[in-house]
mmCIF file of C-alpha atoms in Angstrom:
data_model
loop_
_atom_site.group_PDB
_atom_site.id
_atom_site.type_symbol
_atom_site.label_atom_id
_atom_site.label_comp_id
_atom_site.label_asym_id
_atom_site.label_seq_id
_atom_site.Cartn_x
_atom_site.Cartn_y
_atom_site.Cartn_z
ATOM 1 C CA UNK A 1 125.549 -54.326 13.832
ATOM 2 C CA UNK A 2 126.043 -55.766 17.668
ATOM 3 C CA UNK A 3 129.512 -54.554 18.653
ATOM 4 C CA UNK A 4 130.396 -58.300 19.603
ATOM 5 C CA UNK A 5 129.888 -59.360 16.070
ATOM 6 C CA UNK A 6 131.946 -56.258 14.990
ATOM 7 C CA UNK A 7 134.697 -57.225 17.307
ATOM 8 C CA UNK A 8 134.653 -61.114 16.332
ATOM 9 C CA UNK A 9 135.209 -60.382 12.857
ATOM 10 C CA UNK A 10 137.694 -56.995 13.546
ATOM 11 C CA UNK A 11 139.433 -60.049 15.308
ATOM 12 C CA UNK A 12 138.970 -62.570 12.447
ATOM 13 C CA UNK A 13 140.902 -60.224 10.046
ATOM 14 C CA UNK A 14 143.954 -59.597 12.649
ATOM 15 C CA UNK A 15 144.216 -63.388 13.811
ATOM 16 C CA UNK A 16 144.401 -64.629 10.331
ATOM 17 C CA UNK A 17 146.756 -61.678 8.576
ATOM 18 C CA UNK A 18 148.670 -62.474 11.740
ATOM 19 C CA UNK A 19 149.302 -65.890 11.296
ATOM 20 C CA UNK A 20 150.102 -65.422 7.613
ATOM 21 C CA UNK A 21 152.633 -62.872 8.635
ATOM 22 C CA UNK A 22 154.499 -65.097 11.332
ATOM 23 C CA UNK A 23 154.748 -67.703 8.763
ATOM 24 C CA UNK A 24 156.326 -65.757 6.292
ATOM 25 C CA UNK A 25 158.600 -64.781 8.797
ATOM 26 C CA UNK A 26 159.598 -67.732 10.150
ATOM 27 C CA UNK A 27 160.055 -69.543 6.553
ATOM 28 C CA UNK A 28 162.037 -67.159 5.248
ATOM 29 C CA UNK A 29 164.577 -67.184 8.947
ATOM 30 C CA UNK A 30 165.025 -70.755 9.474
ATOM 31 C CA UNK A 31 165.411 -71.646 6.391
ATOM 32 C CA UNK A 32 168.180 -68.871 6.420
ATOM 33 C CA UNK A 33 169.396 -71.059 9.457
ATOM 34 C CA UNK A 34 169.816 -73.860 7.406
ATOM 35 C CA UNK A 35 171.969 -72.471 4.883
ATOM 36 C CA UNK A 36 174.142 -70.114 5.730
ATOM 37 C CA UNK A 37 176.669 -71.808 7.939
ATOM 38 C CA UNK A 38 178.215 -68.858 9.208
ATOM 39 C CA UNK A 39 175.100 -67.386 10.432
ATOM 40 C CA UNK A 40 175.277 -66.320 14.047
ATOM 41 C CA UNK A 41 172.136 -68.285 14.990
ATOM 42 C CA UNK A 42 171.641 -67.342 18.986
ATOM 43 C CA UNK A 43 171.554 -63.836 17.651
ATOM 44 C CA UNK A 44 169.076 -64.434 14.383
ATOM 45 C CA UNK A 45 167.121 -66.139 16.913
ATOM 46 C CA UNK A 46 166.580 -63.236 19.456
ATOM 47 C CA UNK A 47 166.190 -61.281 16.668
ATOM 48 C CA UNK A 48 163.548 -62.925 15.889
ATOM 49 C CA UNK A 49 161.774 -62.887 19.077
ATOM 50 C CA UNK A 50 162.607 -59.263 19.795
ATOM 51 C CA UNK A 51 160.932 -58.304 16.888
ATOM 52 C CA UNK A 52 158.271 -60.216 17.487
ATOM 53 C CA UNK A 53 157.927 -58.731 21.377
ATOM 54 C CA UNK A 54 157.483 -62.794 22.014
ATOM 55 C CA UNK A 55 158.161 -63.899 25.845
ATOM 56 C CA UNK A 56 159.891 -67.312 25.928
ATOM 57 C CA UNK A 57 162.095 -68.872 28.641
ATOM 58 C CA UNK A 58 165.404 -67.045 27.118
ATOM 59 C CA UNK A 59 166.697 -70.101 25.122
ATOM 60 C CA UNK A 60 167.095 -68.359 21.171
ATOM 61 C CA UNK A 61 167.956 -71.661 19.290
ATOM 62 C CA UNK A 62 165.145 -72.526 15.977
ATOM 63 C CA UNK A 63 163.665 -75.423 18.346
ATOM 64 C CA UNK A 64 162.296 -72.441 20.942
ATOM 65 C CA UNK A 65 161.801 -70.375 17.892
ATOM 66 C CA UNK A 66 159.464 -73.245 16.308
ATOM 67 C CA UNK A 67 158.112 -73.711 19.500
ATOM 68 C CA UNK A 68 156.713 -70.499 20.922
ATOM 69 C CA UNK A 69 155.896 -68.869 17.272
ATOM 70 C CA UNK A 70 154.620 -71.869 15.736
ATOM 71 C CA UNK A 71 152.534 -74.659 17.127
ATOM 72 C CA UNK A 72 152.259 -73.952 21.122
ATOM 73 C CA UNK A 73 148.824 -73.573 21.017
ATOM 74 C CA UNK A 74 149.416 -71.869 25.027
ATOM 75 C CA UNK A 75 151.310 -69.450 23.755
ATOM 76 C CA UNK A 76 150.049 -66.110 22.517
ATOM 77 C CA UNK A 77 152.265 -65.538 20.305
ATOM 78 C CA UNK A 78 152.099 -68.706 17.979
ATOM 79 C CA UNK A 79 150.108 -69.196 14.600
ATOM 80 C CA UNK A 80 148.655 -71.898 16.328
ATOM 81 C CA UNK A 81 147.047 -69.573 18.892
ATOM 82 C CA UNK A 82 146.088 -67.210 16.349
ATOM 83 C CA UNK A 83 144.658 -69.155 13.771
ATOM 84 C CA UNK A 84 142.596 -71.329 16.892
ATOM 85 C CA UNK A 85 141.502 -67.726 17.980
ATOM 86 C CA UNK A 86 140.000 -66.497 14.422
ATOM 87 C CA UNK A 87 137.784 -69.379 14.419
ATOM 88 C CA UNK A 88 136.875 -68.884 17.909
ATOM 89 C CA UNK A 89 136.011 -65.456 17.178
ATOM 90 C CA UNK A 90 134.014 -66.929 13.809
ATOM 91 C CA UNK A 91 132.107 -69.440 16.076
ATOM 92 C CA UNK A 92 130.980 -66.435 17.997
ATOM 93 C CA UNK A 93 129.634 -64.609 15.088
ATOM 94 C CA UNK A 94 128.321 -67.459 13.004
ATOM 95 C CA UNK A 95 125.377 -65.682 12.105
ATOM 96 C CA UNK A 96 127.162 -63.574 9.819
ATOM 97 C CA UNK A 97 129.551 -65.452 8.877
ATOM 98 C CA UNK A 98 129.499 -67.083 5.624
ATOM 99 C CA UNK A 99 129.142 -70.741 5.456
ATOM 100 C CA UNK A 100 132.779 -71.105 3.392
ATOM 101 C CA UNK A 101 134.338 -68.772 5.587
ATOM 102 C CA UNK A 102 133.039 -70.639 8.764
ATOM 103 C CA UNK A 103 134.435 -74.133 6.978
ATOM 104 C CA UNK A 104 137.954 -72.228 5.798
ATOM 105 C CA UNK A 105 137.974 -71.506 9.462
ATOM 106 C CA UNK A 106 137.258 -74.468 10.868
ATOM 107 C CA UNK A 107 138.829 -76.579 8.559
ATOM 108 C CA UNK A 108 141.981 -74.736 9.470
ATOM 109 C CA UNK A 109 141.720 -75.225 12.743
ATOM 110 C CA UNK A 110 141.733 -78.945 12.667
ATOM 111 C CA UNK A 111 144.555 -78.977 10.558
ATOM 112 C CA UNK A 112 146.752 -77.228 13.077
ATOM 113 C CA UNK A 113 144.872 -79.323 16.224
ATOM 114 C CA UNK A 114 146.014 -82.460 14.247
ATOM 115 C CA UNK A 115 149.778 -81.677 14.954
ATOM 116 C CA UNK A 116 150.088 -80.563 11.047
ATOM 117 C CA UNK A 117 152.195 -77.478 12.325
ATOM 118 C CA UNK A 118 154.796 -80.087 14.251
ATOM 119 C CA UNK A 119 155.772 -82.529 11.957
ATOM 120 C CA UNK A 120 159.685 -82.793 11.187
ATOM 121 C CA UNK A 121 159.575 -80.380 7.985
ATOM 122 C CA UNK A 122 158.937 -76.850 9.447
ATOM 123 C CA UNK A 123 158.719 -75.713 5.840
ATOM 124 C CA UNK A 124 155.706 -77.729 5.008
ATOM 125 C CA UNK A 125 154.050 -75.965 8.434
ATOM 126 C CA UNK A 126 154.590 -72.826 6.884
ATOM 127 C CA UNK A 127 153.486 -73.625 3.283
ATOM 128 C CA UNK A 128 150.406 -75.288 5.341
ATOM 129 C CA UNK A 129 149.247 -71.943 6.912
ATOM 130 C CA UNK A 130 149.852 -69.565 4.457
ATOM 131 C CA UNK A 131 147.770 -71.308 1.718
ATOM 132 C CA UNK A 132 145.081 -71.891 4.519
ATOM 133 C CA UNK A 133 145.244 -67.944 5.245
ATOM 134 C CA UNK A 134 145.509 -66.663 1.879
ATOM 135 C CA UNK A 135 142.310 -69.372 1.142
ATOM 136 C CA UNK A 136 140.438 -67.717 4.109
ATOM 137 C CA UNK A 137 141.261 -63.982 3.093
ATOM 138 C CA UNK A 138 139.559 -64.871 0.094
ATOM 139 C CA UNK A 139 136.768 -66.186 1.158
ATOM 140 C CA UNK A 140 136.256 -63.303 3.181
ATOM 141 C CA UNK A 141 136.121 -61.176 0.242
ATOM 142 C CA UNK A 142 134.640 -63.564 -2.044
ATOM 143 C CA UNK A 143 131.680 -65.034 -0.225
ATOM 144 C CA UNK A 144 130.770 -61.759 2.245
ATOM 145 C CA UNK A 145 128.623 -59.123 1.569
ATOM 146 C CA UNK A 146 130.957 -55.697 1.857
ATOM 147 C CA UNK A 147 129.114 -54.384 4.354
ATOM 148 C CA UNK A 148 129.984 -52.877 7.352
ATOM 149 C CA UNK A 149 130.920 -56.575 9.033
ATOM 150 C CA UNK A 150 133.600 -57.148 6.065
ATOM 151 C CA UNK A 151 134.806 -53.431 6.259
ATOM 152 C CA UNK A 152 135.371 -54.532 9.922
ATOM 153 C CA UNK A 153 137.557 -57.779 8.930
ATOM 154 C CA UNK A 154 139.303 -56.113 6.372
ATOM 155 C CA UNK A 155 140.232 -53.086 9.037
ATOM 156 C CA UNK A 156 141.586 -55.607 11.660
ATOM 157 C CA UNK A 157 143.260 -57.475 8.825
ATOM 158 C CA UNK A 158 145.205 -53.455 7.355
ATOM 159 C CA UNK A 159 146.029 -52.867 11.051
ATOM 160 C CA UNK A 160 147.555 -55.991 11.556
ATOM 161 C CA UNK A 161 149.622 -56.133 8.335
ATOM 162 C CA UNK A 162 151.290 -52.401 9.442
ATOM 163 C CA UNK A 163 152.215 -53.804 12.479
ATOM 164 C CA UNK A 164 153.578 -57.028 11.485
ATOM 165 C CA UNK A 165 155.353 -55.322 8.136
ATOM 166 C CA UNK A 166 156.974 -52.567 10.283
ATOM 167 C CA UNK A 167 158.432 -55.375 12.677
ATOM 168 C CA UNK A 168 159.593 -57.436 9.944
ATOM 169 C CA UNK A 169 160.994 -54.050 9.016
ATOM 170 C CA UNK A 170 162.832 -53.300 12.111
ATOM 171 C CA UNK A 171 164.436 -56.362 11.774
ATOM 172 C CA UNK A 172 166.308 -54.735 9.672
ATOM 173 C CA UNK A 173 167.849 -52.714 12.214
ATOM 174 C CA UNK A 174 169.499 -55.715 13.556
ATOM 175 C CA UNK A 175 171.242 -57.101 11.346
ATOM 176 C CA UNK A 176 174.884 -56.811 10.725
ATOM 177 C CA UNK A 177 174.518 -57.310 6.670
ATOM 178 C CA UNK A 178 171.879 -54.691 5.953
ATOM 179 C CA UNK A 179 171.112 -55.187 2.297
ATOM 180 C CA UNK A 180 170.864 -59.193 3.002
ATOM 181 C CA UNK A 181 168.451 -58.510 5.651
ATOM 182 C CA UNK A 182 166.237 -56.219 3.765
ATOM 183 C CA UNK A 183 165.970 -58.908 0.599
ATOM 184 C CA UNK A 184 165.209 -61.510 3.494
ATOM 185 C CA UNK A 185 162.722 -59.018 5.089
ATOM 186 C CA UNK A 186 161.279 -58.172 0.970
ATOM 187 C CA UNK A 187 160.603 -62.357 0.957
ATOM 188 C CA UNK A 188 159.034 -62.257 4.366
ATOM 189 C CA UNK A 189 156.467 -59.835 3.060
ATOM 190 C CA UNK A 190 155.662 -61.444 -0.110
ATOM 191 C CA UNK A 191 157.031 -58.191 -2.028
ATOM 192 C CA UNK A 192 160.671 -59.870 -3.702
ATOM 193 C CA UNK A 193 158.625 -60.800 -7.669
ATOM 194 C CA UNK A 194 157.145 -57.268 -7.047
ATOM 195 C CA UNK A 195 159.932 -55.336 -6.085
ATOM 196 C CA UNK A 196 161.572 -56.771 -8.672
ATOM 197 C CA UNK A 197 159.404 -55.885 -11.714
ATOM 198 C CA UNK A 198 158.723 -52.301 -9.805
ATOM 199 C CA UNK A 199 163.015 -51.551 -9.611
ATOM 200 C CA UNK A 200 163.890 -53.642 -12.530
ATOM 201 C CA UNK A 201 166.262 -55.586 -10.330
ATOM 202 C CA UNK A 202 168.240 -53.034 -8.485
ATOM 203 C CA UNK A 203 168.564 -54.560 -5.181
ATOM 204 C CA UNK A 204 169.441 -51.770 -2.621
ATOM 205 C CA UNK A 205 168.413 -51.227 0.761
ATOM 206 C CA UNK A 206 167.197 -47.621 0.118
ATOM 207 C CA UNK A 207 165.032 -48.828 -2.641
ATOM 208 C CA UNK A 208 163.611 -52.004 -0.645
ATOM 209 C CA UNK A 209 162.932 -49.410 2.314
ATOM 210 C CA UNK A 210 161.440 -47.217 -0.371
ATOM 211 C CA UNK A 211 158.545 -50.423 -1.608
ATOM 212 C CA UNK A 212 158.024 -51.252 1.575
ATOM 213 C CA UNK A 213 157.249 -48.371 3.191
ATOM 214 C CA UNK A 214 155.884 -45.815 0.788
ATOM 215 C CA UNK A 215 154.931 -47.993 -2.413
ATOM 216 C CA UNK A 216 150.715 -47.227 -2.982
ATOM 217 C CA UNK A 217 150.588 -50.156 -4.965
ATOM 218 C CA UNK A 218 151.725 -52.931 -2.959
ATOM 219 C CA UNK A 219 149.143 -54.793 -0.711
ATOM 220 C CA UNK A 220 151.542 -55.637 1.828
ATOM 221 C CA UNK A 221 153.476 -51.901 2.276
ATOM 222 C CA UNK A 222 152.909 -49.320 5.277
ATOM 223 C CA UNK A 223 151.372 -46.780 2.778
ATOM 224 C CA UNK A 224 149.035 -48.757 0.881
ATOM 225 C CA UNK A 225 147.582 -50.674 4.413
ATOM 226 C CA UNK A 226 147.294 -47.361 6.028
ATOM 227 C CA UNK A 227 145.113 -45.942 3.449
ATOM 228 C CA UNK A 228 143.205 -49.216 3.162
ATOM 229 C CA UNK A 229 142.605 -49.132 7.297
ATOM 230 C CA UNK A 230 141.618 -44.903 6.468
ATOM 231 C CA UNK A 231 139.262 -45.924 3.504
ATOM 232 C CA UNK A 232 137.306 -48.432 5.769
ATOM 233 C CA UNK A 233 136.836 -46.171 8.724
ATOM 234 C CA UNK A 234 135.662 -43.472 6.013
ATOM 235 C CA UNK A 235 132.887 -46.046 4.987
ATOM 236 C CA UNK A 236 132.186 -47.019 8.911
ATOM 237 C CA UNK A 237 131.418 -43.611 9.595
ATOM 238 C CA UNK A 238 130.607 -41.851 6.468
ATOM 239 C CA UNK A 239 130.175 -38.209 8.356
ATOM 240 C CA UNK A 240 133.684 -37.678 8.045
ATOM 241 C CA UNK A 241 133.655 -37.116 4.275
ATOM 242 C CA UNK A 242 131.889 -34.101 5.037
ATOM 243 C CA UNK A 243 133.271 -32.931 8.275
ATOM 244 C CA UNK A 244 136.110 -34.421 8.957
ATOM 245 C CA UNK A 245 137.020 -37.376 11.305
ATOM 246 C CA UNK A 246 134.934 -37.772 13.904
ATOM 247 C CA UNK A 247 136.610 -40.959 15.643
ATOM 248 C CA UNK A 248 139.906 -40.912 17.073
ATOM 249 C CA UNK A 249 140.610 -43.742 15.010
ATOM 250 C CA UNK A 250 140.433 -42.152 11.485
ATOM 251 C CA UNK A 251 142.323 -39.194 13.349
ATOM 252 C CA UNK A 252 145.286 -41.482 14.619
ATOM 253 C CA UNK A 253 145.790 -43.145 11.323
ATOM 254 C CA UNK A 254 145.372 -40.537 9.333
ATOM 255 C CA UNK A 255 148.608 -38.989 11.224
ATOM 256 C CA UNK A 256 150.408 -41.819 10.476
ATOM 257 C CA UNK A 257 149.456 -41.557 7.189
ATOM 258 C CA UNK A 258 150.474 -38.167 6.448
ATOM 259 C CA UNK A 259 153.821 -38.825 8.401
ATOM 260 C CA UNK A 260 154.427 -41.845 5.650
ATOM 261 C CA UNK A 261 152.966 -40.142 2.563
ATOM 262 C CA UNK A 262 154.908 -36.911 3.334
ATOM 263 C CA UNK A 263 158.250 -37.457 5.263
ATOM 264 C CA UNK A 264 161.028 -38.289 2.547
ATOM 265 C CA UNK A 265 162.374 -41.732 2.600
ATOM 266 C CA UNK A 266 165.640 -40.204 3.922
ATOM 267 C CA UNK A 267 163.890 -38.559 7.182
ATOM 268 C CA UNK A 268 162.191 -41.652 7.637
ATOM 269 C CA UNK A 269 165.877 -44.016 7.740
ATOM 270 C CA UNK A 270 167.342 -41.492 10.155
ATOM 271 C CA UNK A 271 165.679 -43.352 12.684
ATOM 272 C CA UNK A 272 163.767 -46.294 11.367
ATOM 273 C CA UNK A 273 163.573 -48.198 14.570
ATOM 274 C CA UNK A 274 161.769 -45.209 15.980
ATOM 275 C CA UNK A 275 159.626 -44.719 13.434
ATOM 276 C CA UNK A 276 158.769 -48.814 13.158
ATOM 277 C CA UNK A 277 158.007 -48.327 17.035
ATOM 278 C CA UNK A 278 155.751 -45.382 16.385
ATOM 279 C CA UNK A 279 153.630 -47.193 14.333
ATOM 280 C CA UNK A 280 153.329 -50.253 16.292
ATOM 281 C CA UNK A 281 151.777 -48.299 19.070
ATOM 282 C CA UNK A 282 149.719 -46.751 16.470
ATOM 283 C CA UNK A 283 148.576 -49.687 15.914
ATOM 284 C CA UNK A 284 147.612 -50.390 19.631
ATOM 285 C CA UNK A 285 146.099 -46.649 19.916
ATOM 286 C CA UNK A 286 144.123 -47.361 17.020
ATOM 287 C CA UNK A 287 143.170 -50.709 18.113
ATOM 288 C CA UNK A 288 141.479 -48.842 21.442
ATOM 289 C CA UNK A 289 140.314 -46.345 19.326
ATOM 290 C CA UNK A 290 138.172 -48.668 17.731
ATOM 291 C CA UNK A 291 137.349 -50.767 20.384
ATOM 292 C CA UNK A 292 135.979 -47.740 22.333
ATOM 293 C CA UNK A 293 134.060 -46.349 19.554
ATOM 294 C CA UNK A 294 132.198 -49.491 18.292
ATOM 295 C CA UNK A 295 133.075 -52.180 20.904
ATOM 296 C CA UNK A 296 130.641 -51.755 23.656
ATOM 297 C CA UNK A 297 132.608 -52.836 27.151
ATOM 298 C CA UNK A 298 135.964 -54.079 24.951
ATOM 299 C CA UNK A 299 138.966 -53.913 26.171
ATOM 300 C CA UNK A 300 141.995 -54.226 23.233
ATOM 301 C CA UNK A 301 143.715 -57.118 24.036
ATOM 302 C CA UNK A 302 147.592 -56.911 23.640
ATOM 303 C CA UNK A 303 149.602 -59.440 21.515
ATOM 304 C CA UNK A 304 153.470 -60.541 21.425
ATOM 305 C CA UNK A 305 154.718 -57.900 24.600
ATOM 306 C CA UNK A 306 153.263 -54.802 22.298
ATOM 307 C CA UNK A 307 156.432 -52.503 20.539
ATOM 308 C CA UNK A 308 159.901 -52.508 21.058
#
């Protein structure tokens, strides 16, 4: 495969898990914003854009919020930018791009160039881009062969997902009402039905940390998108079954790996804004990793001011 078409659609996976992500996120804060009164909202606001690594002007009210992370298509850090990106990236590898992915894409894109994202209901933005992302993720796997072009989409799309779930995660760290901010942080990631039927409603922050960090069963946890990102660099370079890694890819996320599968939960709390740090630029070192070994001439680009 030419390395550009493995980086446009290693790019196509990040751009649109990415945009899924920030919606989530931003759903699930504002409309915190709305209803709690007593909510300090400068701070859940910075928060926000800490955690995020997003560069704004320094106003942290939900109108900057909205506007940087949402539908500012000049700023890097917005779904807008992201989701306009993936289907820049799909434009550049049409060839191998299925036809429904290319008009999920696309389609997408016109939505959120027609001002969809800006309208007076926020909420509807949100609901907006995550059923257009969860539509294109499945096209991906629905409509592509899984070759080694949708082992590379689904690898951008795992190493995007640990580094947006351990932000959301050290978000945690934050906030001044722990065990509210880690069932706020549970919604975010999609996991609050699962974590529910996995606990049988015990709603602790130990055993939230526990799902979303450990848990090999849920799509959206550190564990189970770190062995997803490890099982498609196996099948990328299949020499490794036999003699180990061979690209300092497998080798950085397979330490990361064994750090999550074999710390205990308590080791990993002690200092879980260090360890949420660690993996983002894991992320990153993977992200070169990659780049180097299958991107001829690519450069990684950074996103949202890299970890905290």
């Amino acid at each position: 495969m030419l390395s550009r078409i493995a980086e446009a659609l290693f790019w196509i996976g990040r751009y649109v898990e990415r945009a899924d992500a920030l919606a989530r996120l931003l759903d699930v804060y504002l409309q915190l914003l709305v209803e709690d009164p007593v909510i300090d909202r400068e701070a859940t606001c910075r928060s926000i854009f800490a955690a995020m690594g997003a560069q704004h002007d320094g106003v942290n009210d939900p109108d900057a919020v909205l506007r940087v992370l949402l539908w500012d298509s000049t700023s890097p850090s917005s779904i807008a930018f992201a989701l306009e990106t993936a289907r820049e990236n799909a434009r550049r590898s049409r060839e191998v791009v299925s036809t429904e992915l290319w008009e999920g894409l696309n389609t997408t894109y016109y939505m959120v160039s027609n001002c969809q994202l800006s309208g007076p209901r926020p909420a509807d933005g949100f609901r907006l881009v995550r059923e257009r992302a969860n539509l294109i993720t499945a096209l991906a796997d629905q409509t592509q062969s899984h070759d080694d072009g949708w082992q590379f989409i689904v690898l951008g799309r795992s190493i995007e997902r640990i580094d947006m779930t351990s932000r959301m995660i050290q978000m945690t760290t934050y906030a001044t009402a722990p065990s509210a901010s880690w069932l706020l942080t549970l919604r975010a990631c999609g996991g609050a039905h699962a974590f529910t039927r996995t606990y049988r409603a015990i709603e602790s922050p130990r055993a939230a940390a526990e799902f979303l960090l450990q848990d090999r069963l849920f799509p959206r946890s550190i564990a189970y998108s770190l062995g997803q990102a490890a099982a498609c660099l196996e099948v990328l370079d299949p020499r490794q079954r036999r003699v180990g890694f061979g690209g300092d890819a497998a080798r950085i996320i397979g330490r990361a790996r064994a750090r999550m599968d074999y710390l205990s939960l308590t080791e990993l709390l002690s200092d879980l804004a260090g360890e949420m740090s660690a993996l983002q630029s894991m992320c990153g070192e993977a992200t070169e990793a990659v780049a180097h070994r299958y991107f001829e001439g690519a450069v990684a680009p950074e996103w949202l001011g890299g970890p905290l």
